[in-house]
Tab-separated table of C-alpha atoms and ligand atoms in Angstrom:
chain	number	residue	atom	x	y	z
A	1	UNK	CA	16.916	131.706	-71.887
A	2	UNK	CA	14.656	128.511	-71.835
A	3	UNK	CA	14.774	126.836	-74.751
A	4	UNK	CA	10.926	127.450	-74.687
A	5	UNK	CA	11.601	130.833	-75.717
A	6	UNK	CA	14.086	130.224	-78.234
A	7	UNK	CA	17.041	129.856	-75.820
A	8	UNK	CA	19.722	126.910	-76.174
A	9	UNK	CA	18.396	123.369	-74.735
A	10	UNK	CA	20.419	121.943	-72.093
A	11	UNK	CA	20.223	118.814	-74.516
A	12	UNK	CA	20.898	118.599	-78.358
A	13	UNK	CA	18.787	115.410	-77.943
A	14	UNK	CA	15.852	113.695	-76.592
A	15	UNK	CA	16.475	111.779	-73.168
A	16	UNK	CA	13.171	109.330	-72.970
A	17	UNK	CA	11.688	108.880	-69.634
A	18	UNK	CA	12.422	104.847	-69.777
A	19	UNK	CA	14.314	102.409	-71.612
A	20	UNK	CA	15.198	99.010	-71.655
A	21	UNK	CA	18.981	97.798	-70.967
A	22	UNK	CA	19.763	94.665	-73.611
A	23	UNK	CA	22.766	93.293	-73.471
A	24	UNK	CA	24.909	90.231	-75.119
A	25	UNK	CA	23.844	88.384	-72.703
A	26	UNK	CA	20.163	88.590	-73.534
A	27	UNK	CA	20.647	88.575	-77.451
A	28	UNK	CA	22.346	85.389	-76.712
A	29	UNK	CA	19.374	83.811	-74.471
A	30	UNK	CA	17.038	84.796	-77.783
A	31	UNK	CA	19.017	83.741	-80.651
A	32	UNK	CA	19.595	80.111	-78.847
A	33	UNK	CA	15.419	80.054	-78.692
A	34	UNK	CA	14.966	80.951	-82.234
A	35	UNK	CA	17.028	77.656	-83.232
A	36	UNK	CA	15.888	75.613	-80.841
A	37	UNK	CA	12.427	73.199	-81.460
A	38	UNK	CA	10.296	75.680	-79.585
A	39	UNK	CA	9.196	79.131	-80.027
A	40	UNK	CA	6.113	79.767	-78.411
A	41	UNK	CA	4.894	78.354	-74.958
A	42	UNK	CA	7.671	75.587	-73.915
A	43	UNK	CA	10.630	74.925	-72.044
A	44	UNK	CA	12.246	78.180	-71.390
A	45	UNK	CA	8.395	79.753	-70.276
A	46	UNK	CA	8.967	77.074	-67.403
A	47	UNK	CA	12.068	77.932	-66.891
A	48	UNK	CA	11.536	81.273	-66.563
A	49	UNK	CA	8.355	80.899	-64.455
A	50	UNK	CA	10.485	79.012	-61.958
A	51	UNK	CA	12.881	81.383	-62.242
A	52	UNK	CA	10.692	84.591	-61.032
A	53	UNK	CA	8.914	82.295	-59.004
A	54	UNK	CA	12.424	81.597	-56.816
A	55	UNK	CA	13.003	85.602	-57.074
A	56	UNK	CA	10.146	86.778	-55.486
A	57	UNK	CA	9.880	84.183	-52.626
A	58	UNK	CA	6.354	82.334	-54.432
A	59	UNK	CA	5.501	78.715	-55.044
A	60	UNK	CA	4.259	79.253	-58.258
A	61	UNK	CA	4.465	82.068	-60.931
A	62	UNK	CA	2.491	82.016	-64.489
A	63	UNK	CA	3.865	84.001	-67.689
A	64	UNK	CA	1.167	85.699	-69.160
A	65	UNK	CA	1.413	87.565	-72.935
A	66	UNK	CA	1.194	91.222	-71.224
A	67	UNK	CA	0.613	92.293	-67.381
A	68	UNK	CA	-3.037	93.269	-68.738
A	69	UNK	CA	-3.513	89.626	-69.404
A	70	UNK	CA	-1.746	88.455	-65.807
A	71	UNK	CA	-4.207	90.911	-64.254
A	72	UNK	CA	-7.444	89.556	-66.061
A	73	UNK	CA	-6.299	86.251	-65.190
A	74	UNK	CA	-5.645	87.460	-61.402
A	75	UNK	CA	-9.525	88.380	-61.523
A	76	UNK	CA	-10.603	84.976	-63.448
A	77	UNK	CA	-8.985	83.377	-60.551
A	78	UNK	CA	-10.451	84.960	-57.688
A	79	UNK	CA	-13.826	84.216	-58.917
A	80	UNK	CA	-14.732	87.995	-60.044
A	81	UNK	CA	-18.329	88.005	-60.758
A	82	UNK	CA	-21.025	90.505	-62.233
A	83	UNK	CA	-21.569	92.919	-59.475
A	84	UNK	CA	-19.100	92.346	-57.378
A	85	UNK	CA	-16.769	95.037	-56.477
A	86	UNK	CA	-13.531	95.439	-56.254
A	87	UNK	CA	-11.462	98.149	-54.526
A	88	UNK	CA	-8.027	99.631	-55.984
A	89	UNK	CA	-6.462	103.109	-56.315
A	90	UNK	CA	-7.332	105.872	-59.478
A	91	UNK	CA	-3.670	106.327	-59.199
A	92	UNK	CA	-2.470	104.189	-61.572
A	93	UNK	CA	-2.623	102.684	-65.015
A	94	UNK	CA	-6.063	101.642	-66.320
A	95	UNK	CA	-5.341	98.159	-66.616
A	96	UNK	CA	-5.691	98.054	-62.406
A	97	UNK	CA	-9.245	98.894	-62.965
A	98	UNK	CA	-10.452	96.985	-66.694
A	99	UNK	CA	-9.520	93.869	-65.302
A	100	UNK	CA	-12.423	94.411	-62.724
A	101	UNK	CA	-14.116	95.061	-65.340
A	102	UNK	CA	-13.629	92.202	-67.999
A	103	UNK	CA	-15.249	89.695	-65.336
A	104	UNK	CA	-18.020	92.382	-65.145
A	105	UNK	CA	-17.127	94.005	-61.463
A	106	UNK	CA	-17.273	97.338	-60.261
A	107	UNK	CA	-14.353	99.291	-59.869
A	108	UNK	CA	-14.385	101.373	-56.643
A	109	UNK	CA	-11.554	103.691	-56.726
A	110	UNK	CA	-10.023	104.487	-52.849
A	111	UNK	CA	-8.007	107.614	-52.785
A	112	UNK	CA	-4.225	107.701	-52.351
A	113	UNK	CA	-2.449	108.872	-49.040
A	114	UNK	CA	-0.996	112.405	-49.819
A	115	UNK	CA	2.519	111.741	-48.931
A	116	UNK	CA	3.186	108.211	-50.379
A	117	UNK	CA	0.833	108.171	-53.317
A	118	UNK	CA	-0.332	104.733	-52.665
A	119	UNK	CA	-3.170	103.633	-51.787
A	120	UNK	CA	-4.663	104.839	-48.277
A	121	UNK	CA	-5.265	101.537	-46.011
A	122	UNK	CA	-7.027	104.328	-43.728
A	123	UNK	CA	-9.481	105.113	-46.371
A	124	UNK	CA	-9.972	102.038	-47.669
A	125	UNK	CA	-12.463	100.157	-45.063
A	126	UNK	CA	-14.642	103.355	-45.820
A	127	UNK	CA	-14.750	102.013	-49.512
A	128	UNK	CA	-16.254	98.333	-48.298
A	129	UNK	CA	-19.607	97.442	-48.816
A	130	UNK	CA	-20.990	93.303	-48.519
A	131	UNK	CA	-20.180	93.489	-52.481
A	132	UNK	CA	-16.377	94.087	-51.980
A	133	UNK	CA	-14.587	90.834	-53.092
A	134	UNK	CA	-11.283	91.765	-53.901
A	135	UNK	CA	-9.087	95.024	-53.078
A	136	UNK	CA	-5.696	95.732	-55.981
A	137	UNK	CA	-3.248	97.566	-53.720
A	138	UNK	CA	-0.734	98.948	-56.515
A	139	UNK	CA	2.717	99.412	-55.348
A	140	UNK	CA	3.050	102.845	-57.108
A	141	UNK	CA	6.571	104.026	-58.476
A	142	UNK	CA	7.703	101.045	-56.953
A	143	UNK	CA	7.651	102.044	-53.001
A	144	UNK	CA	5.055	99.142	-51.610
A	145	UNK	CA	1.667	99.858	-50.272
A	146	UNK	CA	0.710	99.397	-46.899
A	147	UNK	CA	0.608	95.526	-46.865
A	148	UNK	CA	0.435	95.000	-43.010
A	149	UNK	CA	-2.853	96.963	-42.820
A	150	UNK	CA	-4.179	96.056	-45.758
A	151	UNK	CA	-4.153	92.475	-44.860
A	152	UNK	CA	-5.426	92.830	-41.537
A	153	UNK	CA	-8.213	94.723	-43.543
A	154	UNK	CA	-9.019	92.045	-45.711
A	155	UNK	CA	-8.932	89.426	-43.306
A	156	UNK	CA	-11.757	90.918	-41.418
A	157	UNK	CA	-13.757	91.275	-44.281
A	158	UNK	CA	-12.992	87.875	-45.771
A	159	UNK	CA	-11.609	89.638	-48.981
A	160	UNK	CA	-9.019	88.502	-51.465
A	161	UNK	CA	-5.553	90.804	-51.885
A	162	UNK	CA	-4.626	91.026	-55.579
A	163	UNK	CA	-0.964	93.383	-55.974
A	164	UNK	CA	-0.469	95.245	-58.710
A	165	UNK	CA	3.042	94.856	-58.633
A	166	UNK	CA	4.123	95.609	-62.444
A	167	UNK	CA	6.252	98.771	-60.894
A	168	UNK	CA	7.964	96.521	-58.036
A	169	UNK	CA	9.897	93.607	-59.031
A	170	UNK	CA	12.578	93.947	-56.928
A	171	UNK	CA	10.771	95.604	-54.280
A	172	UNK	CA	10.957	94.144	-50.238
A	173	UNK	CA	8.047	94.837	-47.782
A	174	UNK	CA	9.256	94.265	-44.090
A	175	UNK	CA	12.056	92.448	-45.558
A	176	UNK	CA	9.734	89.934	-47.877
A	177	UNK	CA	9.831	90.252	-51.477
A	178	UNK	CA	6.651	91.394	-53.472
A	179	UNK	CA	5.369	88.886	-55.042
A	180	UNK	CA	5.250	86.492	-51.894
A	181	UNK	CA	2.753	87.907	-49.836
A	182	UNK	CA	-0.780	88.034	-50.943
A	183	UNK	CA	-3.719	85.327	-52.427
A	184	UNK	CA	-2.071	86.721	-56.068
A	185	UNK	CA	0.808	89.173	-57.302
A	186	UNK	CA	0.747	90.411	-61.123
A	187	UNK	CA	3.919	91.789	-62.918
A	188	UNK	CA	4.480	93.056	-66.440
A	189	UNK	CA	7.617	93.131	-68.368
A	190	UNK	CA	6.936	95.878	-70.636
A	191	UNK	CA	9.844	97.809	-71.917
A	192	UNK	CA	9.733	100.697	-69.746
A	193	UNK	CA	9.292	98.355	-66.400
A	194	UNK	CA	12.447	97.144	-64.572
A	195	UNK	CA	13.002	94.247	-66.355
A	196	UNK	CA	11.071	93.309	-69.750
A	197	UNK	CA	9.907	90.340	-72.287
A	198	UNK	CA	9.096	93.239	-74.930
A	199	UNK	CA	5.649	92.305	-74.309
A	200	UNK	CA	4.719	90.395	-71.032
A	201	UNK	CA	3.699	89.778	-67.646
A	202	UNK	CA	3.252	86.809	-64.854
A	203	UNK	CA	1.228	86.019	-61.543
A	204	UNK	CA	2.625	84.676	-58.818
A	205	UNK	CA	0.784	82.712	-56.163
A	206	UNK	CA	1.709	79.797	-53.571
A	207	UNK	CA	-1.907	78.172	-54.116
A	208	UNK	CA	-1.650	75.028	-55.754
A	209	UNK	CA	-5.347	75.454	-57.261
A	210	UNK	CA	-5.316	79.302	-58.190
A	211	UNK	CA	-1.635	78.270	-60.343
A	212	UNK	CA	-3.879	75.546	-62.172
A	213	UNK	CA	-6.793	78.449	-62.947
A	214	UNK	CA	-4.210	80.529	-64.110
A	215	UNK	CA	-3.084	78.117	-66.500
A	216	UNK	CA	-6.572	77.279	-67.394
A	217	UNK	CA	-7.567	80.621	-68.293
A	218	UNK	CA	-3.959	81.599	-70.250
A	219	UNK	CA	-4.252	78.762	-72.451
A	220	UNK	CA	-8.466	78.509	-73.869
A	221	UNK	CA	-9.781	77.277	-70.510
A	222	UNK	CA	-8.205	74.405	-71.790
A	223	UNK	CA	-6.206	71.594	-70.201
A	224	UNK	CA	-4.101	68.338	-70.971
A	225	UNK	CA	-3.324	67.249	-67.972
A	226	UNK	CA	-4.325	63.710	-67.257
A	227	UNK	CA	-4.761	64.366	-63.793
A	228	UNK	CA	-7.605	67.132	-64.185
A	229	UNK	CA	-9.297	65.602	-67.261
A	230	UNK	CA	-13.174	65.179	-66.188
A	231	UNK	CA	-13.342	62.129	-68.953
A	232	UNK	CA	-9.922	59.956	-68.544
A	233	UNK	CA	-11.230	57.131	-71.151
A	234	UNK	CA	-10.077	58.967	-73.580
A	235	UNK	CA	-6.813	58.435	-75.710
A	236	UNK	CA	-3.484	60.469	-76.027
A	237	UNK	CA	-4.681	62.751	-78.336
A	238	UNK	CA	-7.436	64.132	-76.074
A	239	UNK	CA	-7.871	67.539	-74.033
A	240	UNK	CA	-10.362	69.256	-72.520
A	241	UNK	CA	-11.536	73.002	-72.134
A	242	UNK	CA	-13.125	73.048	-69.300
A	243	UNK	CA	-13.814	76.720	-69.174
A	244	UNK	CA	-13.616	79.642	-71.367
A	245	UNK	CA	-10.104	80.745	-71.070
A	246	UNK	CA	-8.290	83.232	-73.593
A	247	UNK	CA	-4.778	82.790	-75.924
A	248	UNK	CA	-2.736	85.007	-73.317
A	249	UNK	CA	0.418	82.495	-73.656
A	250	UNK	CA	4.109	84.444	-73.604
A	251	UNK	CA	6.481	82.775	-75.901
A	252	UNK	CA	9.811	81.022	-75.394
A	253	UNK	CA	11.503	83.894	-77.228
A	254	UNK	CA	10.049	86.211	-74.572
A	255	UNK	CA	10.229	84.383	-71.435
A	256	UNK	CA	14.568	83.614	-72.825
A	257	UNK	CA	14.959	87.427	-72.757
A	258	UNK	CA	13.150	87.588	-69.193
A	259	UNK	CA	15.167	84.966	-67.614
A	260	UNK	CA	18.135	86.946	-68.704
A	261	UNK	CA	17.187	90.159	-67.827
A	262	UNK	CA	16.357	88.636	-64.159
A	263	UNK	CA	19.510	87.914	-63.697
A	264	UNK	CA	20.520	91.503	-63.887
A	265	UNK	CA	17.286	92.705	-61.413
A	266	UNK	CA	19.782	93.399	-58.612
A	267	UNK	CA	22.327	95.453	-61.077
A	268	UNK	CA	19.362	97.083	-62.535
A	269	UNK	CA	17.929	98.093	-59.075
A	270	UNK	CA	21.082	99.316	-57.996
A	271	UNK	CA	21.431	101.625	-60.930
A	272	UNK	CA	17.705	102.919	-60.551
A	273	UNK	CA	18.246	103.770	-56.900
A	274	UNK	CA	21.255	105.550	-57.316
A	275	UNK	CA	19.490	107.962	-59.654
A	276	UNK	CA	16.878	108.377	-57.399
A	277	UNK	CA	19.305	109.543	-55.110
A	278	UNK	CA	21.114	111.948	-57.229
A	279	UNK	CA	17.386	113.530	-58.040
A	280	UNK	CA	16.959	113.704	-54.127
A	281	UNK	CA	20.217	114.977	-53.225
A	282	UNK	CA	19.518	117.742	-56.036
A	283	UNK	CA	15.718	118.530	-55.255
A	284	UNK	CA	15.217	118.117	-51.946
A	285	UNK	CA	15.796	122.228	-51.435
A	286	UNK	CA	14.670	123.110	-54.069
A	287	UNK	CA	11.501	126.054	-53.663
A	288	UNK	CA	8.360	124.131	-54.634
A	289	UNK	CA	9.271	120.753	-55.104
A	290	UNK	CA	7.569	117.821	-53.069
A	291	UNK	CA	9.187	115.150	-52.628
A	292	UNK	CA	7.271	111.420	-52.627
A	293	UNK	CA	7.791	110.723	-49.100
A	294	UNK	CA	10.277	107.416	-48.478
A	295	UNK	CA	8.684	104.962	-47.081
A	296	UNK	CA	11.704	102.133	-46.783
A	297	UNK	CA	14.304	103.490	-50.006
A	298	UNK	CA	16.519	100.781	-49.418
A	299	UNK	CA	13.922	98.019	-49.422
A	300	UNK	CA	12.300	99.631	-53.053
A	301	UNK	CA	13.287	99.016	-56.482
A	302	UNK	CA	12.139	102.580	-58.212
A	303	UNK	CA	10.399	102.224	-61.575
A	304	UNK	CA	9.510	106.364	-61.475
A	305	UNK	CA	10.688	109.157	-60.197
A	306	UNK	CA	7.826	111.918	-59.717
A	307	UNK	CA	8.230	115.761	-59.071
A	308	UNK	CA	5.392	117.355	-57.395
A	309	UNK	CA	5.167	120.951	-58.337
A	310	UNK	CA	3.913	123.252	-55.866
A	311	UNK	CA	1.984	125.460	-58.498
A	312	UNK	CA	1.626	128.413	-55.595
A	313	UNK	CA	4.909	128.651	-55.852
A	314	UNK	CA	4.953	129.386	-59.876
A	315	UNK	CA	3.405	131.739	-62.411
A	316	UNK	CA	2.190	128.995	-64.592
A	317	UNK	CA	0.535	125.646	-64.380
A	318	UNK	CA	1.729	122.079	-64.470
A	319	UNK	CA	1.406	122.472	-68.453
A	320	UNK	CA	4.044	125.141	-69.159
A	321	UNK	CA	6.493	123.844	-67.227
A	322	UNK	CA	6.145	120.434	-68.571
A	323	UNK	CA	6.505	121.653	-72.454
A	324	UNK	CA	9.739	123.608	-71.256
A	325	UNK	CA	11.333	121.073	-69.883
A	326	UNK	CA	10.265	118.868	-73.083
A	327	UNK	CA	11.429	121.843	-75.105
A	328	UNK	CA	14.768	121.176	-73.053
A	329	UNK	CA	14.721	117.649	-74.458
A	330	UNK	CA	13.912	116.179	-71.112
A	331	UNK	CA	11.371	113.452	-72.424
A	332	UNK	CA	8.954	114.340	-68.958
A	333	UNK	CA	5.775	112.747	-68.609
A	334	UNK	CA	2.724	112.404	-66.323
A	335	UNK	CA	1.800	109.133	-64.210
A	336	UNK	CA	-1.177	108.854	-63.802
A	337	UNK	CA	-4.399	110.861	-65.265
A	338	UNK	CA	-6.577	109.518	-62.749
A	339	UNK	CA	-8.269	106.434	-63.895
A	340	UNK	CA	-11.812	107.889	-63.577
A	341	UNK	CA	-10.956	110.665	-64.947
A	342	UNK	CA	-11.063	108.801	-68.497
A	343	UNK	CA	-13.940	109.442	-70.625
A	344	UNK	CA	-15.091	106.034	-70.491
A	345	UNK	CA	-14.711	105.590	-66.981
A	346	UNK	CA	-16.937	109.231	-66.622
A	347	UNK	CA	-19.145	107.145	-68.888
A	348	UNK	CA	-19.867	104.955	-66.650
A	349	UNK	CA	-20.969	107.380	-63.551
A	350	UNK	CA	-17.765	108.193	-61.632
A	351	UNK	CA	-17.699	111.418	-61.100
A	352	UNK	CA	-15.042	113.934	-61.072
A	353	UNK	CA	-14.242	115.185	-57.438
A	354	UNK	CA	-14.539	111.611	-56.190
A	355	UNK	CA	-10.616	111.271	-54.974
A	356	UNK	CA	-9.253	115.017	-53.960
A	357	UNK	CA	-6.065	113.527	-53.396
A	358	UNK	CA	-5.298	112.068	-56.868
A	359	UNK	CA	-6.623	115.248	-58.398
A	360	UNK	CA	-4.704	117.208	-56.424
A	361	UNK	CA	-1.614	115.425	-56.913
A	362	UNK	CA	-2.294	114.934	-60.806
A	363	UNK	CA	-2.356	118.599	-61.151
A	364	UNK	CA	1.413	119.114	-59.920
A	365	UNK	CA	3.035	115.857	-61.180
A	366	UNK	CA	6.091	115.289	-63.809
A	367	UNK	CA	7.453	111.950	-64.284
A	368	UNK	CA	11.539	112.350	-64.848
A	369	UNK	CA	13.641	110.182	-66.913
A	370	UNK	CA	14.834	107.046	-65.063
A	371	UNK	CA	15.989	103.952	-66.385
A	372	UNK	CA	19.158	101.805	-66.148
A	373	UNK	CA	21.240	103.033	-68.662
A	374	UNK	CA	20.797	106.647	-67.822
A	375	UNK	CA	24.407	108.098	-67.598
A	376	UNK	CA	25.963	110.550	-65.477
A	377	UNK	CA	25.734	113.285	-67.552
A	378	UNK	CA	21.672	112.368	-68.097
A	379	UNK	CA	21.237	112.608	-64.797
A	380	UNK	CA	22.803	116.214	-64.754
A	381	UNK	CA	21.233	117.620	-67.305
A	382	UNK	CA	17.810	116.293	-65.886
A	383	UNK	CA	18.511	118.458	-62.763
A	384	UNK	CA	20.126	121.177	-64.548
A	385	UNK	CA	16.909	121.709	-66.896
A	386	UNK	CA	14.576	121.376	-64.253
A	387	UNK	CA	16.471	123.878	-61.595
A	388	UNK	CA	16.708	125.979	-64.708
A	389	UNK	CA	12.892	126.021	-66.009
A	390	UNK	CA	11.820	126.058	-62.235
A	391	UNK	CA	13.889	129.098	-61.839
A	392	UNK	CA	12.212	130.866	-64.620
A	393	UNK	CA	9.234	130.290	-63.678
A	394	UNK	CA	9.257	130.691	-59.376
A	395	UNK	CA	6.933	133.627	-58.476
A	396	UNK	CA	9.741	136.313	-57.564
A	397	UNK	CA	8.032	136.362	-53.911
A	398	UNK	CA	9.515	132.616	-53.735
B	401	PLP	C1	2.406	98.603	-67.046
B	401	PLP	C2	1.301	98.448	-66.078
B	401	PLP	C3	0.247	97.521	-66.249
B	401	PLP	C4	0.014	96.771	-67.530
B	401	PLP	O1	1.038	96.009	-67.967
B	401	PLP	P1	1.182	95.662	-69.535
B	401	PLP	O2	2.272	94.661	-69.538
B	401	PLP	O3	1.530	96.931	-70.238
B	401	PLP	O4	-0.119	95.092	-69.992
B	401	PLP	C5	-0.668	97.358	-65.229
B	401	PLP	N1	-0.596	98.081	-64.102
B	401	PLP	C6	0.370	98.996	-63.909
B	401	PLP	C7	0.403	99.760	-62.629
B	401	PLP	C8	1.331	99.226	-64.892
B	401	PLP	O5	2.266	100.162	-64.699
């Protein structure tokens, strides 16, 4: 019997759908910070921005307090203005779309390709107009977008490629790491993401003048460089702001914890991917279940596993099964409502209907646990509750 209905749970307790993994190592890398001259925005911020830099094949990389902030300063740097628009995918977090908005763009939302969930480079010319500035491909559950095309794209429209990249550290495309191949690439290093600050986020570029905007904007607009100082009469004590910029600095304490944790990326994405195939092995014949097509699993470092439900196939919606496997103590979830779909978004004129392939997917999607230290016996009682509530629940046609 589920335990829905009263039945046993296949858990006694919760199993969240992400964690992070700390380990000596990184309690280590923060107590030596917290006795050392600097806590917020020094030495081991530098450090750890050359560090990710190196990682992801960039010239530069800028810590940022959250991937929010590395996303508004993505859009400060490209020169975002009031109506211009930029393109990216409902099929993600908000944060994708309000940065477009804090430099007063428009968000145009391009629907996702049915298969991969990213964003469709098909579709996407059909969403340019001679506003379009910018398009923010997200690389959704980790699998990249179409890059390739998407480039090509925004070539012949002269327009500049922000990623979205805070589910793909770790992630190749054609054998190049994300983070290397675009104008800008934003990460954040939230706890549920691969590898986390607590709170945080970066940009890479390899543009010598979009790394000094984005360290402009992070610190006030303001700088102390000698070198970009518009007055240099001035004496030691002197800096400028030059622009309005925000306080969007990551500390020392942070950026020790993500320089530790990078050096456990490649352990973590082994770990991730070798759930993913344990929930593909178990599901892929499984009466339906939809699989998110693979697009290149060995070049992708997963940050979420989604089911797609096949809700012809059952005798309830989305909803029911979702509170029995949560009744199970399988901490499920749902990524993404679509981003329009948000009251304040609908408050601004996007109406529903406008991407049938987010809806459609939104309506059958559960997010599964899946984080590093997910043991063996997690994994199996993930795929024993859900064979077990889908079973229940299967039309008896199926
Ligand atoms: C987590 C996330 C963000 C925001 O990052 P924060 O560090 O939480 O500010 C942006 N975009 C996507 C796709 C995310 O998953």
């Amino acid at each position: 019997m589920l335990a829905i209905d009263g039945g046993k749970p296949i858990r006694s307790s919760m199993l969240p759908y992400g964690r992070q993994y700390i380990d000596q190592n990184d309690l280590n890398a923060v107590c030596h910070v917290l006795t050392s001259d600097f806590l917020t925005t020094g030495p081991t911020v530098e450090a750890f921005e050359r560090k990710l830099a190196q990682r992801v094949g960039a010239q530069y990389a800028v810590a940022f307090s959250n991937g929010t902030a590395a996303l508004h300063a993505a859009c400060y740097a490209a020169d975002i203005q009031t109506q211009d628009e930029v393109i990216t995918t409902p099929m993600t977090f908000a944060a994708s779309a309000n940065c477009i908005l804090y430099m007063g763009g428009k968000p145009v939302f391009s629907d996702i390709d049915k298969e991969t969930y990213n964003i469709d480079a098909m579709l996407l010319e059909k969403a340019i107009t001679p506003r379009t500035k910018a398009i923010i491909p997200v690389h959704f559950t980790g699998q990249a977008a179409e890059m390739d095309l998407i480039h090509e794209i925004a070539q012949r429209f002269n327009l500049t490629v922000i990623e979205d990249a805070a589910h793909a550290l770790g992630t190749y495309y054609h054998g190049d790491p994300i983070g290397s191949l675009s104008k800008m690439t934003t990460f954040s290093f939230h706890p549920v993401k691969t590898v986390t600050t607590g709170e945080g986020g970066a940009v890479t570029t390899n543009s010598p003048e979009l790394y000094q905007k984005l360290r402009l904007f992070r610190s006030h607009g303001i700088t102390r460089q000698e070198s970009d100082l518009l007055d240099k009469e001035q004496g030691a004590w002197y800096y400028e702001q030059q622009d309005l910029g925000y306080n969007y600095r990551m500390t020392d304490i942070q950026a020790a914890l993500g320089s530790s944790q990078l050096d456990k990326l490649d352990i973590f994405k082994a770990r991730r991917n070798e759930i993913v195939l344990s929930y593909d092995n178990a599901f892929v014949d499984v009466e339906g279940v939809q699989l998110q097509k693979r697009v290149s699993p060995r070049d992708t470092c997963w940050h979420l596993y989604i089911l797609q439900i096949k809700l012809d196939y059952f005798n309830v919606d989305r909803k029911e099964i979702f509170n029995a496997l949560r009744a199970e103590n399988i901490g499920v979830n749902v990524h993404y409502i679509p981003v329009y779909w948000h009251p304040f978004y609908r408050s601004l004129g996007y109406p529903r209907g406008l991407c049938p392939n987010t809806e459609h997917l939104y309506k059958q999607m559960i997010t599964l646990p899946l984080f590093v230290g997910m043991t063996d016996q997690d994994v199996d009682d993930v795929i024993s509750a859900v064979k077990k509530v889908l079973n229940h629940y299967r039309k008896r046609s199926y």
